Amino acid sequence: DRLKESKVYMRALFDYVPLEDKATPCQEAGLPFKRGDILQVVTQDDPTWWQAKRVGDSNLRAGLIPSKHFQERLFFCPISGLTVAGLRRSFRLSRKDRQGSSGECSDPGDSEFLTYEEVTRYQQRPNERPRLVVLIGSLGARINELKQRVIAENPHRYAVAVPHTTRPKKPHEKEGVEYHFVTKQQFDTDVLNNKFIEHGEYKENQYGTSIEAIRSVQAKNKMCIVDVQPEALKRLRTAEFKPYVIFVKPRIPESRRRRTKINPSSDFLQQDEDLQEMRQSAIQIDQQYGHLVDRVLIKEDSASACAELRGILERLERESFWVPLSWVR
Ligand code: 5GP
């Protein structure tokens, strides 16, 4: 039986440093990993400590990792000698950070602690609908521009989901091409009926992208690319869409102030503040949504980011990727 390879794979949703884990029976035997790593779980015999290997690691030896159950809510109290339901303290904090201030969570999976997600390899077959590609971006990433550019290069393969708007149609526009033009009343009804993955106001008009708009792109066997606020991810993470999530971050240069040591002008100070804001935005999205991201794309400039995105899209169609097991069962 020793030869039988374990088929249980988990995506780690947190960073684990065995040397900082006071609960481990043996720190040297621990397997360090980072959020996003894929772990092959070799045995789950012990309820508290699993043995696992990191996929892609040349190291063949398995190490100890906290079991899902243990990581979620159980710890051993040495004083009472009992296993107590509670939360492992070191991981509780990071979880709270992650929820941030806007942290209203409708997804039941999200009320649990982020531990592991069971995953499997998935390759889209030719007769299957293409996976949804979701771009999220931090401040300055200009994901809409990136999306438009990559679609313009290959309009027979990629398409946007046509949004709805309440603004009047312009003479050159066609219903269903640039937008679906709807009345304010219709739009409000659609919002109430949860038809949109996201919506917002711009110059007193409403705009939004519907679930149906994505489906109709996929029905034409094209790969649908959406750029959304990261809050929309929860709605989109379903077996139907099998979204591949790309987080676009602008490459943020070092602060000017540090580079020009003497008398930074106020211009430089302003630029510094802008850069600081961009950094902060990237950190915040990473903390709150990083566990839902398949790929981070560091954007140097528009052309290279577009080329990189094109490469990713091409691989998506012909290679296999890790997806939650629940999407393919
Ligand atoms: P326009 O009315 O000039 O076509 O679009 C104006 C703005 O509406 C765009 O720059 C964009 O900010 C916003 N917009 C367009 N489509 C959508 C959408 O699907 N959702 C949201 N939230 N805003 C959109």
mmCIF file of N, CA and C in Angstrom, residues 88-207:
data_model
loop_
_atom_site.group_PDB
_atom_site.id
_atom_site.type_symbol
_atom_site.label_atom_id
_atom_site.label_comp_id
_atom_site.label_asym_id
_atom_site.label_seq_id
_atom_site.Cartn_x
_atom_site.Cartn_y
_atom_site.Cartn_z
ATOM 1 N N ARG A 88 -6.854 29.037 17.114
ATOM 2 C CA ARG A 88 -5.413 29.119 17.287
ATOM 3 C C ARG A 88 -5.032 30.588 17.178
ATOM 4 N N ARG A 89 -4.448 31.118 18.222
ATOM 5 C CA ARG A 89 -4.344 32.564 18.343
ATOM 6 C C ARG A 89 -3.530 33.220 17.234
ATOM 7 N N SER A 90 -2.425 32.611 16.902
ATOM 8 C CA SER A 90 -1.558 33.273 15.930
ATOM 9 C C SER A 90 -2.249 33.469 14.591
ATOM 10 N N PHE A 91 -3.223 32.615 14.305
ATOM 11 C CA PHE A 91 -3.862 32.716 13.001
ATOM 12 C C PHE A 91 -5.159 33.500 13.048
ATOM 13 N N ARG A 92 -5.591 33.773 14.262
ATOM 14 C CA ARG A 92 -6.839 34.495 14.405
ATOM 15 C C ARG A 92 -6.667 35.931 13.918
ATOM 16 N N LEU A 93 -5.550 36.518 14.306
ATOM 17 C CA LEU A 93 -5.298 37.910 13.959
ATOM 18 C C LEU A 93 -5.299 38.138 12.461
ATOM 19 N N SER A 94 -4.546 37.297 11.772
ATOM 20 C CA SER A 94 -4.425 37.527 10.346
ATOM 21 C C SER A 94 -5.785 37.424 9.665
ATOM 22 N N ARG A 95 -6.602 36.570 10.220
ATOM 23 C CA ARG A 95 -7.938 36.420 9.678
ATOM 24 C C ARG A 95 -8.746 37.707 9.853
ATOM 25 N N LYS A 96 -8.636 38.307 11.001
ATOM 26 C CA LYS A 96 -9.386 39.522 11.278
ATOM 27 C C LYS A 96 -8.927 40.633 10.341
ATOM 28 N N ASP A 97 -7.620 40.715 10.165
ATOM 29 C CA ASP A 97 -7.082 41.708 9.231
ATOM 30 C C ASP A 97 -7.716 41.549 7.867
ATOM 31 N N ARG A 98 -7.813 40.286 7.478
ATOM 32 C CA ARG A 98 -8.236 39.995 6.130
ATOM 33 C C ARG A 98 -9.663 40.470 5.869
ATOM 34 N N GLN A 99 -10.475 40.409 6.925
ATOM 35 C CA GLN A 99 -11.865 40.801 6.708
ATOM 36 C C GLN A 99 -12.011 42.295 6.496
ATOM 37 N N GLY A 100 -11.056 43.078 7.031
ATOM 38 C CA GLY A 100 -11.070 44.517 6.817
ATOM 39 C C GLY A 100 -12.344 45.154 7.341
ATOM 40 N N SER A 101 -12.600 46.386 6.911
ATOM 41 C CA SER A 101 -13.750 47.092 7.474
ATOM 42 C C SER A 101 -15.007 46.767 6.682
ATOM 43 N N SER A 102 -14.827 46.499 5.393
ATOM 44 C CA SER A 102 -16.008 46.280 4.558
ATOM 45 C C SER A 102 -16.523 44.839 4.716
ATOM 46 N N GLY A 103 -15.787 44.060 5.515
ATOM 47 C CA GLY A 103 -15.967 42.610 5.569
ATOM 48 C C GLY A 103 -17.345 42.045 5.864
ATOM 49 N N GLU A 104 -18.297 42.329 5.056
ATOM 50 C CA GLU A 104 -19.583 41.683 5.229
ATOM 51 C C GLU A 104 -19.522 40.402 4.415
ATOM 52 N N CYS A 105 -19.731 39.265 5.060
ATOM 53 C CA CYS A 105 -19.577 38.064 4.238
ATOM 54 C C CYS A 105 -20.870 37.278 4.110
ATOM 55 N N SER A 106 -21.256 37.111 2.858
ATOM 56 C CA SER A 106 -22.516 36.420 2.598
ATOM 57 C C SER A 106 -22.243 34.940 2.336
ATOM 58 N N ASP A 107 -21.028 34.655 1.917
ATOM 59 C CA ASP A 107 -20.680 33.282 1.568
ATOM 60 C C ASP A 107 -20.453 32.466 2.837
ATOM 61 N N PRO A 108 -21.192 31.368 2.988
ATOM 62 C CA PRO A 108 -21.050 30.609 4.227
ATOM 63 C C PRO A 108 -19.637 30.078 4.420
ATOM 64 N N GLY A 109 -18.983 29.748 3.298
ATOM 65 C CA GLY A 109 -17.620 29.247 3.386
ATOM 66 C C GLY A 109 -16.685 30.267 4.008
ATOM 67 N N ASP A 110 -17.089 31.513 3.911
ATOM 68 C CA ASP A 110 -16.216 32.572 4.363
ATOM 69 C C ASP A 110 -16.310 32.811 5.869
ATOM 70 N N SER A 111 -17.349 32.282 6.496
ATOM 71 C CA SER A 111 -17.475 32.491 7.931
ATOM 72 C C SER A 111 -16.543 31.528 8.666
ATOM 73 N N GLU A 112 -16.023 30.550 7.930
ATOM 74 C CA GLU A 112 -15.030 29.639 8.483
ATOM 75 C C GLU A 112 -13.663 30.302 8.416
ATOM 76 N N PHE A 113 -12.763 29.762 9.153
ATOM 77 C CA PHE A 113 -11.397 30.262 9.059
ATOM 78 C C PHE A 113 -10.769 29.766 7.783
ATOM 79 N N LEU A 114 -9.891 30.570 7.255
ATOM 80 C CA LEU A 114 -9.238 30.163 6.022
ATOM 81 C C LEU A 114 -8.131 29.181 6.353
ATOM 82 N N THR A 115 -8.291 27.966 5.913
ATOM 83 C CA THR A 115 -7.295 26.949 6.233
ATOM 84 C C THR A 115 -6.782 26.308 4.946
ATOM 85 N N TYR A 116 -7.557 25.362 4.444
ATOM 86 C CA TYR A 116 -7.185 24.690 3.203
ATOM 87 C C TYR A 116 -8.432 24.562 2.339
ATOM 88 N N GLU A 117 -8.184 24.453 1.033
ATOM 89 C CA GLU A 117 -9.281 24.189 0.105
ATOM 90 C C GLU A 117 -8.856 22.988 -0.722
ATOM 91 N N GLU A 118 -9.688 21.962 -0.738
ATOM 92 C CA GLU A 118 -9.299 20.776 -1.507
ATOM 93 C C GLU A 118 -9.399 21.086 -2.995
ATOM 94 N N VAL A 119 -8.355 20.719 -3.726
ATOM 95 C CA VAL A 119 -8.284 21.084 -5.143
ATOM 96 C C VAL A 119 -7.951 19.870 -6.003
ATOM 97 N N THR A 120 -8.152 20.040 -7.284
ATOM 98 C CA THR A 120 -7.812 18.988 -8.238
ATOM 99 C C THR A 120 -7.370 19.638 -9.547
ATOM 100 N N ARG A 121 -6.673 18.867 -10.382
ATOM 101 C CA ARG A 121 -6.277 19.417 -11.677
ATOM 102 C C ARG A 121 -7.500 19.436 -12.584
ATOM 103 N N TYR A 122 -7.623 20.485 -13.344
ATOM 104 C CA TYR A 122 -8.754 20.585 -14.261
ATOM 105 C C TYR A 122 -8.272 21.148 -15.589
ATOM 106 N N GLN A 123 -8.658 20.472 -16.630
ATOM 107 C CA GLN A 123 -8.365 21.009 -17.957
ATOM 108 C C GLN A 123 -9.650 21.114 -18.740
ATOM 109 N N GLN A 124 -9.846 22.281 -19.282
ATOM 110 C CA GLN A 124 -11.050 22.518 -20.062
ATOM 111 C C GLN A 124 -11.024 21.662 -21.320
ATOM 112 N N ARG A 125 -12.111 20.915 -21.529
ATOM 113 C CA ARG A 125 -12.183 20.104 -22.749
ATOM 114 C C ARG A 125 -12.800 20.932 -23.869
ATOM 115 N N PRO A 126 -12.531 20.530 -25.122
ATOM 116 C CA PRO A 126 -12.997 21.346 -26.251
ATOM 117 C C PRO A 126 -14.519 21.565 -26.262
ATOM 118 N N ASN A 127 -15.277 20.595 -25.761
ATOM 119 C CA ASN A 127 -16.740 20.759 -25.799
ATOM 120 C C ASN A 127 -17.282 21.504 -24.580
ATOM 121 N N GLU A 128 -16.384 21.873 -23.692
ATOM 122 C CA GLU A 128 -16.846 22.570 -22.495
ATOM 123 C C GLU A 128 -16.779 24.074 -22.676
ATOM 124 N N ARG A 129 -17.627 24.777 -21.905
ATOM 125 C CA ARG A 129 -17.600 26.224 -22.033
ATOM 126 C C ARG A 129 -16.272 26.752 -21.485
ATOM 127 N N PRO A 130 -15.718 27.779 -22.141
ATOM 128 C CA PRO A 130 -14.439 28.319 -21.675
ATOM 129 C C PRO A 130 -14.577 28.875 -20.255
ATOM 130 N N ARG A 131 -13.503 28.801 -19.525
ATOM 131 C CA ARG A 131 -13.516 29.349 -18.175
ATOM 132 C C ARG A 131 -13.670 30.867 -18.214
ATOM 133 N N LEU A 132 -14.252 31.406 -17.165
ATOM 134 C CA LEU A 132 -14.370 32.859 -17.041
ATOM 135 C C LEU A 132 -13.017 33.404 -16.559
ATOM 136 N N VAL A 133 -12.588 34.488 -17.182
ATOM 137 C CA VAL A 133 -11.359 35.122 -16.717
ATOM 138 C C VAL A 133 -11.722 36.410 -15.981
ATOM 139 N N VAL A 134 -11.284 36.501 -14.750
ATOM 140 C CA VAL A 134 -11.639 37.650 -13.921
ATOM 141 C C VAL A 134 -10.387 38.454 -13.602
ATOM 142 N N LEU A 135 -10.433 39.736 -13.983
ATOM 143 C CA LEU A 135 -9.318 40.614 -13.627
ATOM 144 C C LEU A 135 -9.723 41.453 -12.425
ATOM 145 N N ILE A 136 -8.879 41.449 -11.412
ATOM 146 C CA ILE A 136 -9.039 42.449 -10.360
ATOM 147 C C ILE A 136 -7.732 43.239 -10.341
ATOM 148 N N GLY A 137 -7.819 44.473 -9.885
ATOM 149 C CA GLY A 137 -6.604 45.284 -9.932
ATOM 150 C C GLY A 137 -6.537 46.218 -8.747
ATOM 151 N N SER A 138 -5.328 46.517 -8.328
ATOM 152 C CA SER A 138 -5.187 47.518 -7.282
ATOM 153 C C SER A 138 -5.078 48.883 -7.946
ATOM 154 N N LEU A 139 -5.071 49.920 -7.158
ATOM 155 C CA LEU A 139 -5.042 51.287 -7.641
ATOM 156 C C LEU A 139 -3.955 51.472 -8.700
ATOM 157 N N GLY A 140 -4.350 52.005 -9.866
ATOM 158 C CA GLY A 140 -3.366 52.276 -10.913
ATOM 159 C C GLY A 140 -3.143 51.133 -11.889
ATOM 160 N N ALA A 141 -3.871 50.037 -11.728
ATOM 161 C CA ALA A 141 -3.617 48.868 -12.589
ATOM 162 C C ALA A 141 -4.281 48.996 -13.962
ATOM 163 N N ARG A 142 -5.299 49.814 -14.066
ATOM 164 C CA ARG A 142 -6.036 50.033 -15.326
ATOM 165 C C ARG A 142 -6.435 48.713 -15.991
ATOM 166 N N ILE A 143 -7.202 47.942 -15.286
ATOM 167 C CA ILE A 143 -7.539 46.623 -15.801
ATOM 168 C C ILE A 143 -8.542 46.684 -16.952
ATOM 169 N N ASN A 144 -9.352 47.728 -16.971
ATOM 170 C CA ASN A 144 -10.317 47.823 -18.068
ATOM 171 C C ASN A 144 -9.580 47.990 -19.399
ATOM 172 N N GLU A 145 -8.605 48.865 -19.385
ATOM 173 C CA GLU A 145 -7.790 49.110 -20.580
ATOM 174 C C GLU A 145 -7.082 47.817 -21.034
ATOM 175 N N LEU A 146 -6.562 47.108 -20.060
ATOM 176 C CA LEU A 146 -5.857 45.848 -20.348
ATOM 177 C C LEU A 146 -6.811 44.842 -20.996
ATOM 178 N N LYS A 147 -8.004 44.742 -20.418
ATOM 179 C CA LYS A 147 -9.026 43.838 -20.941
ATOM 180 C C LYS A 147 -9.387 44.208 -22.379
ATOM 181 N N GLN A 148 -9.668 45.486 -22.614
ATOM 182 C CA GLN A 148 -10.059 45.931 -23.950
ATOM 183 C C GLN A 148 -8.967 45.617 -24.967
ATOM 184 N N ARG A 149 -7.739 45.833 -24.561
ATOM 185 C CA ARG A 149 -6.616 45.654 -25.468
ATOM 186 C C ARG A 149 -6.449 44.193 -25.891
ATOM 187 N N VAL A 150 -6.520 43.303 -24.901
ATOM 188 C CA VAL A 150 -6.307 41.892 -25.222
ATOM 189 C C VAL A 150 -7.475 41.335 -26.049
ATOM 190 N N ILE A 151 -8.662 41.877 -25.836
ATOM 191 C CA ILE A 151 -9.823 41.438 -26.620
ATOM 192 C C ILE A 151 -9.725 41.975 -28.053
ATOM 193 N N ALA A 152 -9.307 43.235 -28.173
ATOM 194 C CA ALA A 152 -9.198 43.838 -29.507
ATOM 195 C C ALA A 152 -8.220 43.055 -30.398
ATOM 196 N N GLU A 153 -7.215 42.477 -29.792
ATOM 197 C CA GLU A 153 -6.241 41.689 -30.562
ATOM 198 C C GLU A 153 -6.840 40.392 -31.098
ATOM 199 N N ASN A 154 -7.855 39.889 -30.392
ATOM 200 C CA ASN A 154 -8.366 38.559 -30.692
ATOM 201 C C ASN A 154 -9.873 38.467 -30.468
ATOM 202 N N PRO A 155 -10.617 39.309 -31.183
ATOM 203 C CA PRO A 155 -12.055 39.431 -30.866
ATOM 204 C C PRO A 155 -12.876 38.171 -31.155
ATOM 205 N N HIS A 156 -12.328 37.257 -31.972
ATOM 206 C CA HIS A 156 -13.121 36.051 -32.233
ATOM 207 C C HIS A 156 -12.953 35.034 -31.107
ATOM 208 N N ARG A 157 -11.950 35.234 -30.254
ATOM 209 C CA ARG A 157 -11.740 34.288 -29.152
ATOM 210 C C ARG A 157 -12.157 34.820 -27.803
ATOM 211 N N TYR A 158 -11.963 36.115 -27.602
ATOM 212 C CA TYR A 158 -12.248 36.725 -26.297
ATOM 213 C C TYR A 158 -13.318 37.796 -26.444
ATOM 214 N N ALA A 159 -14.116 37.975 -25.371
ATOM 215 C CA ALA A 159 -15.133 39.028 -25.429
ATOM 216 C C ALA A 159 -15.453 39.543 -24.038
ATOM 217 N N VAL A 160 -15.964 40.766 -24.007
ATOM 218 C CA VAL A 160 -16.436 41.317 -22.735
ATOM 219 C C VAL A 160 -17.886 40.887 -22.531
ATOM 220 N N ALA A 161 -18.322 40.946 -21.299
ATOM 221 C CA ALA A 161 -19.738 40.780 -21.019
ATOM 222 C C ALA A 161 -20.362 42.158 -21.218
ATOM 223 N N VAL A 162 -21.364 42.240 -22.084
ATOM 224 C CA VAL A 162 -21.957 43.553 -22.393
ATOM 225 C C VAL A 162 -22.704 44.089 -21.169
ATOM 226 N N PRO A 163 -22.294 45.275 -20.662
ATOM 227 C CA PRO A 163 -22.944 45.793 -19.454
ATOM 228 C C PRO A 163 -24.315 46.434 -19.730
ATOM 229 N N HIS A 164 -25.061 46.612 -18.674
ATOM 230 C CA HIS A 164 -26.325 47.357 -18.729
ATOM 231 C C HIS A 164 -26.058 48.801 -18.311
ATOM 232 N N THR A 165 -26.808 49.708 -18.889
ATOM 233 C CA THR A 165 -26.720 51.079 -18.401
ATOM 234 C C THR A 165 -28.074 51.776 -18.511
ATOM 235 N N THR A 166 -28.240 52.803 -17.671
ATOM 236 C CA THR A 166 -29.473 53.601 -17.741
ATOM 237 C C THR A 166 -29.244 54.883 -18.529
ATOM 238 N N ARG A 167 -28.005 55.080 -19.003
ATOM 239 C CA ARG A 167 -27.782 56.331 -19.755
ATOM 240 C C ARG A 167 -28.362 56.193 -21.155
ATOM 241 N N PRO A 168 -28.721 57.345 -21.763
ATOM 242 C CA PRO A 168 -29.307 57.264 -23.106
ATOM 243 C C PRO A 168 -28.312 56.718 -24.122
ATOM 244 N N LYS A 169 -28.847 56.043 -25.104
ATOM 245 C CA LYS A 169 -28.026 55.487 -26.179
ATOM 246 C C LYS A 169 -27.514 56.624 -27.063
ATOM 247 N N LYS A 170 -26.243 56.556 -27.419
ATOM 248 C CA LYS A 170 -25.707 57.548 -28.366
ATOM 249 C C LYS A 170 -25.978 57.059 -29.793
ATOM 250 N N PRO A 171 -26.038 58.011 -30.749
ATOM 251 C CA PRO A 171 -26.451 57.634 -32.118
ATOM 252 C C PRO A 171 -25.653 56.475 -32.724
ATOM 253 N N HIS A 172 -24.349 56.427 -32.466
ATOM 254 C CA HIS A 172 -23.539 55.385 -33.113
ATOM 255 C C HIS A 172 -23.642 54.043 -32.381
ATOM 256 N N GLU A 173 -24.287 54.024 -31.220
ATOM 257 C CA GLU A 173 -24.308 52.792 -30.418
ATOM 258 C C GLU A 173 -25.478 51.894 -30.804
ATOM 259 N N LYS A 174 -25.265 50.605 -30.592
ATOM 260 C CA LYS A 174 -26.334 49.633 -30.891
ATOM 261 C C LYS A 174 -26.714 48.891 -29.628
ATOM 262 N N GLU A 175 -27.991 48.687 -29.434
ATOM 263 C CA GLU A 175 -28.457 47.908 -28.295
ATOM 264 C C GLU A 175 -27.786 46.521 -28.288
ATOM 265 N N GLY A 176 -27.219 46.172 -27.146
ATOM 266 C CA GLY A 176 -26.624 44.853 -27.028
ATOM 267 C C GLY A 176 -25.185 44.761 -27.507
ATOM 268 N N VAL A 177 -24.670 45.851 -28.080
ATOM 269 C CA VAL A 177 -23.272 45.831 -28.513
ATOM 270 C C VAL A 177 -22.404 46.539 -27.475
ATOM 271 N N GLU A 178 -22.542 47.869 -27.375
ATOM 272 C CA GLU A 178 -21.802 48.588 -26.338
ATOM 273 C C GLU A 178 -22.423 48.317 -24.967
ATOM 274 N N TYR A 179 -23.742 48.412 -24.952
ATOM 275 C CA TYR A 179 -24.507 48.225 -23.704
ATOM 276 C C TYR A 179 -25.855 47.604 -24.005
ATOM 277 N N HIS A 180 -26.476 47.110 -22.916
ATOM 278 C CA HIS A 180 -27.914 46.887 -22.925
ATOM 279 C C HIS A 180 -28.507 48.141 -22.293
ATOM 280 N N PHE A 181 -29.314 48.864 -23.071
ATOM 281 C CA PHE A 181 -29.868 50.107 -22.542
ATOM 282 C C PHE A 181 -31.201 49.825 -21.864
ATOM 283 N N VAL A 182 -31.289 50.188 -20.597
ATOM 284 C CA VAL A 182 -32.507 49.899 -19.833
ATOM 285 C C VAL A 182 -32.968 51.133 -19.068
ATOM 286 N N THR A 183 -34.215 51.095 -18.641
ATOM 287 C CA THR A 183 -34.731 52.208 -17.837
ATOM 288 C C THR A 183 -34.215 52.073 -16.410
ATOM 289 N N LYS A 184 -34.315 53.192 -15.719
ATOM 290 C CA LYS A 184 -33.879 53.205 -14.321
ATOM 291 C C LYS A 184 -34.677 52.178 -13.513
ATOM 292 N N GLN A 185 -35.951 52.130 -13.834
ATOM 293 C CA GLN A 185 -36.829 51.201 -13.100
ATOM 294 C C GLN A 185 -36.428 49.744 -13.337
ATOM 295 N N GLN A 186 -36.165 49.441 -14.610
ATOM 296 C CA GLN A 186 -35.730 48.077 -14.940
ATOM 297 C C GLN A 186 -34.425 47.737 -14.240
ATOM 298 N N PHE A 187 -33.518 48.714 -14.240
ATOM 299 C CA PHE A 187 -32.198 48.497 -13.619
ATOM 300 C C PHE A 187 -32.366 48.186 -12.123
ATOM 301 N N ASP A 188 -33.203 48.989 -11.462
ATOM 302 C CA ASP A 188 -33.406 48.785 -10.018
ATOM 303 C C ASP A 188 -34.003 47.405 -9.732
ATOM 304 N N THR A 189 -34.936 47.000 -10.591
ATOM 305 C CA THR A 189 -35.536 45.674 -10.420
ATOM 306 C C THR A 189 -34.474 44.590 -10.568
ATOM 307 N N ASP A 190 -33.617 44.768 -11.583
ATOM 308 C CA ASP A 190 -32.551 43.790 -11.816
ATOM 309 C C ASP A 190 -31.594 43.716 -10.623
ATOM 310 N N VAL A 191 -31.317 44.881 -10.049
ATOM 311 C CA VAL A 191 -30.439 44.892 -8.868
ATOM 312 C C VAL A 191 -31.093 44.091 -7.747
ATOM 313 N N LEU A 192 -32.373 44.353 -7.534
ATOM 314 C CA LEU A 192 -33.085 43.644 -6.459
ATOM 315 C C LEU A 192 -33.115 42.139 -6.711
ATOM 316 N N ASN A 193 -33.214 41.776 -7.962
ATOM 317 C CA ASN A 193 -33.254 40.347 -8.300
ATOM 318 C C ASN A 193 -31.870 39.723 -8.412
ATOM 319 N N ASN A 194 -30.860 40.508 -7.998
ATOM 320 C CA ASN A 194 -29.518 39.934 -7.932
ATOM 321 C C ASN A 194 -28.959 39.520 -9.292
ATOM 322 N N LYS A 195 -29.335 40.259 -10.305
ATOM 323 C CA LYS A 195 -28.900 39.870 -11.649
ATOM 324 C C LYS A 195 -27.481 40.300 -11.968
ATOM 325 N N PHE A 196 -26.979 41.257 -11.192
ATOM 326 C CA PHE A 196 -25.663 41.812 -11.528
ATOM 327 C C PHE A 196 -24.552 41.222 -10.675
ATOM 328 N N ILE A 197 -23.401 41.055 -11.307
ATOM 329 C CA ILE A 197 -22.237 40.673 -10.494
ATOM 330 C C ILE A 197 -21.655 41.913 -9.838
ATOM 331 N N GLU A 198 -21.885 43.051 -10.430
ATOM 332 C CA GLU A 198 -21.470 44.313 -9.833
ATOM 333 C C GLU A 198 -22.221 45.415 -10.540
ATOM 334 N N HIS A 199 -22.409 46.520 -9.828
ATOM 335 C CA HIS A 199 -23.001 47.682 -10.478
ATOM 336 C C HIS A 199 -22.538 48.933 -9.759
ATOM 337 N N GLY A 200 -22.630 50.046 -10.468
ATOM 338 C CA GLY A 200 -22.178 51.295 -9.865
ATOM 339 C C GLY A 200 -22.765 52.478 -10.609
ATOM 340 N N GLU A 201 -22.542 53.678 -10.023
ATOM 341 C CA GLU A 201 -23.088 54.878 -10.628
ATOM 342 C C GLU A 201 -21.960 55.698 -11.215
ATOM 343 N N TYR A 202 -22.221 56.298 -12.343
ATOM 344 C CA TYR A 202 -21.246 57.200 -12.951
ATOM 345 C C TYR A 202 -22.017 58.337 -13.598
ATOM 346 N N LYS A 203 -21.707 59.554 -13.200
ATOM 347 C CA LYS A 203 -22.421 60.741 -13.695
ATOM 348 C C LYS A 203 -23.939 60.549 -13.675
ATOM 349 N N GLU A 204 -24.417 60.108 -12.544
ATOM 350 C CA GLU A 204 -25.861 59.945 -12.293
ATOM 351 C C GLU A 204 -26.541 58.880 -13.149
ATOM 352 N N ASN A 205 -25.755 58.093 -13.845
ATOM 353 C CA ASN A 205 -26.331 56.940 -14.537
ATOM 354 C C ASN A 205 -25.841 55.657 -13.893
ATOM 355 N N GLN A 206 -26.647 54.619 -14.023
ATOM 356 C CA GLN A 206 -26.275 53.326 -13.445
ATOM 357 C C GLN A 206 -25.631 52.442 -14.506
ATOM 358 N N TYR A 207 -24.638 51.685 -14.065
ATOM 359 C CA TYR A 207 -23.974 50.714 -14.936
ATOM 360 C C TYR A 207 -23.832 49.409 -14.173
#
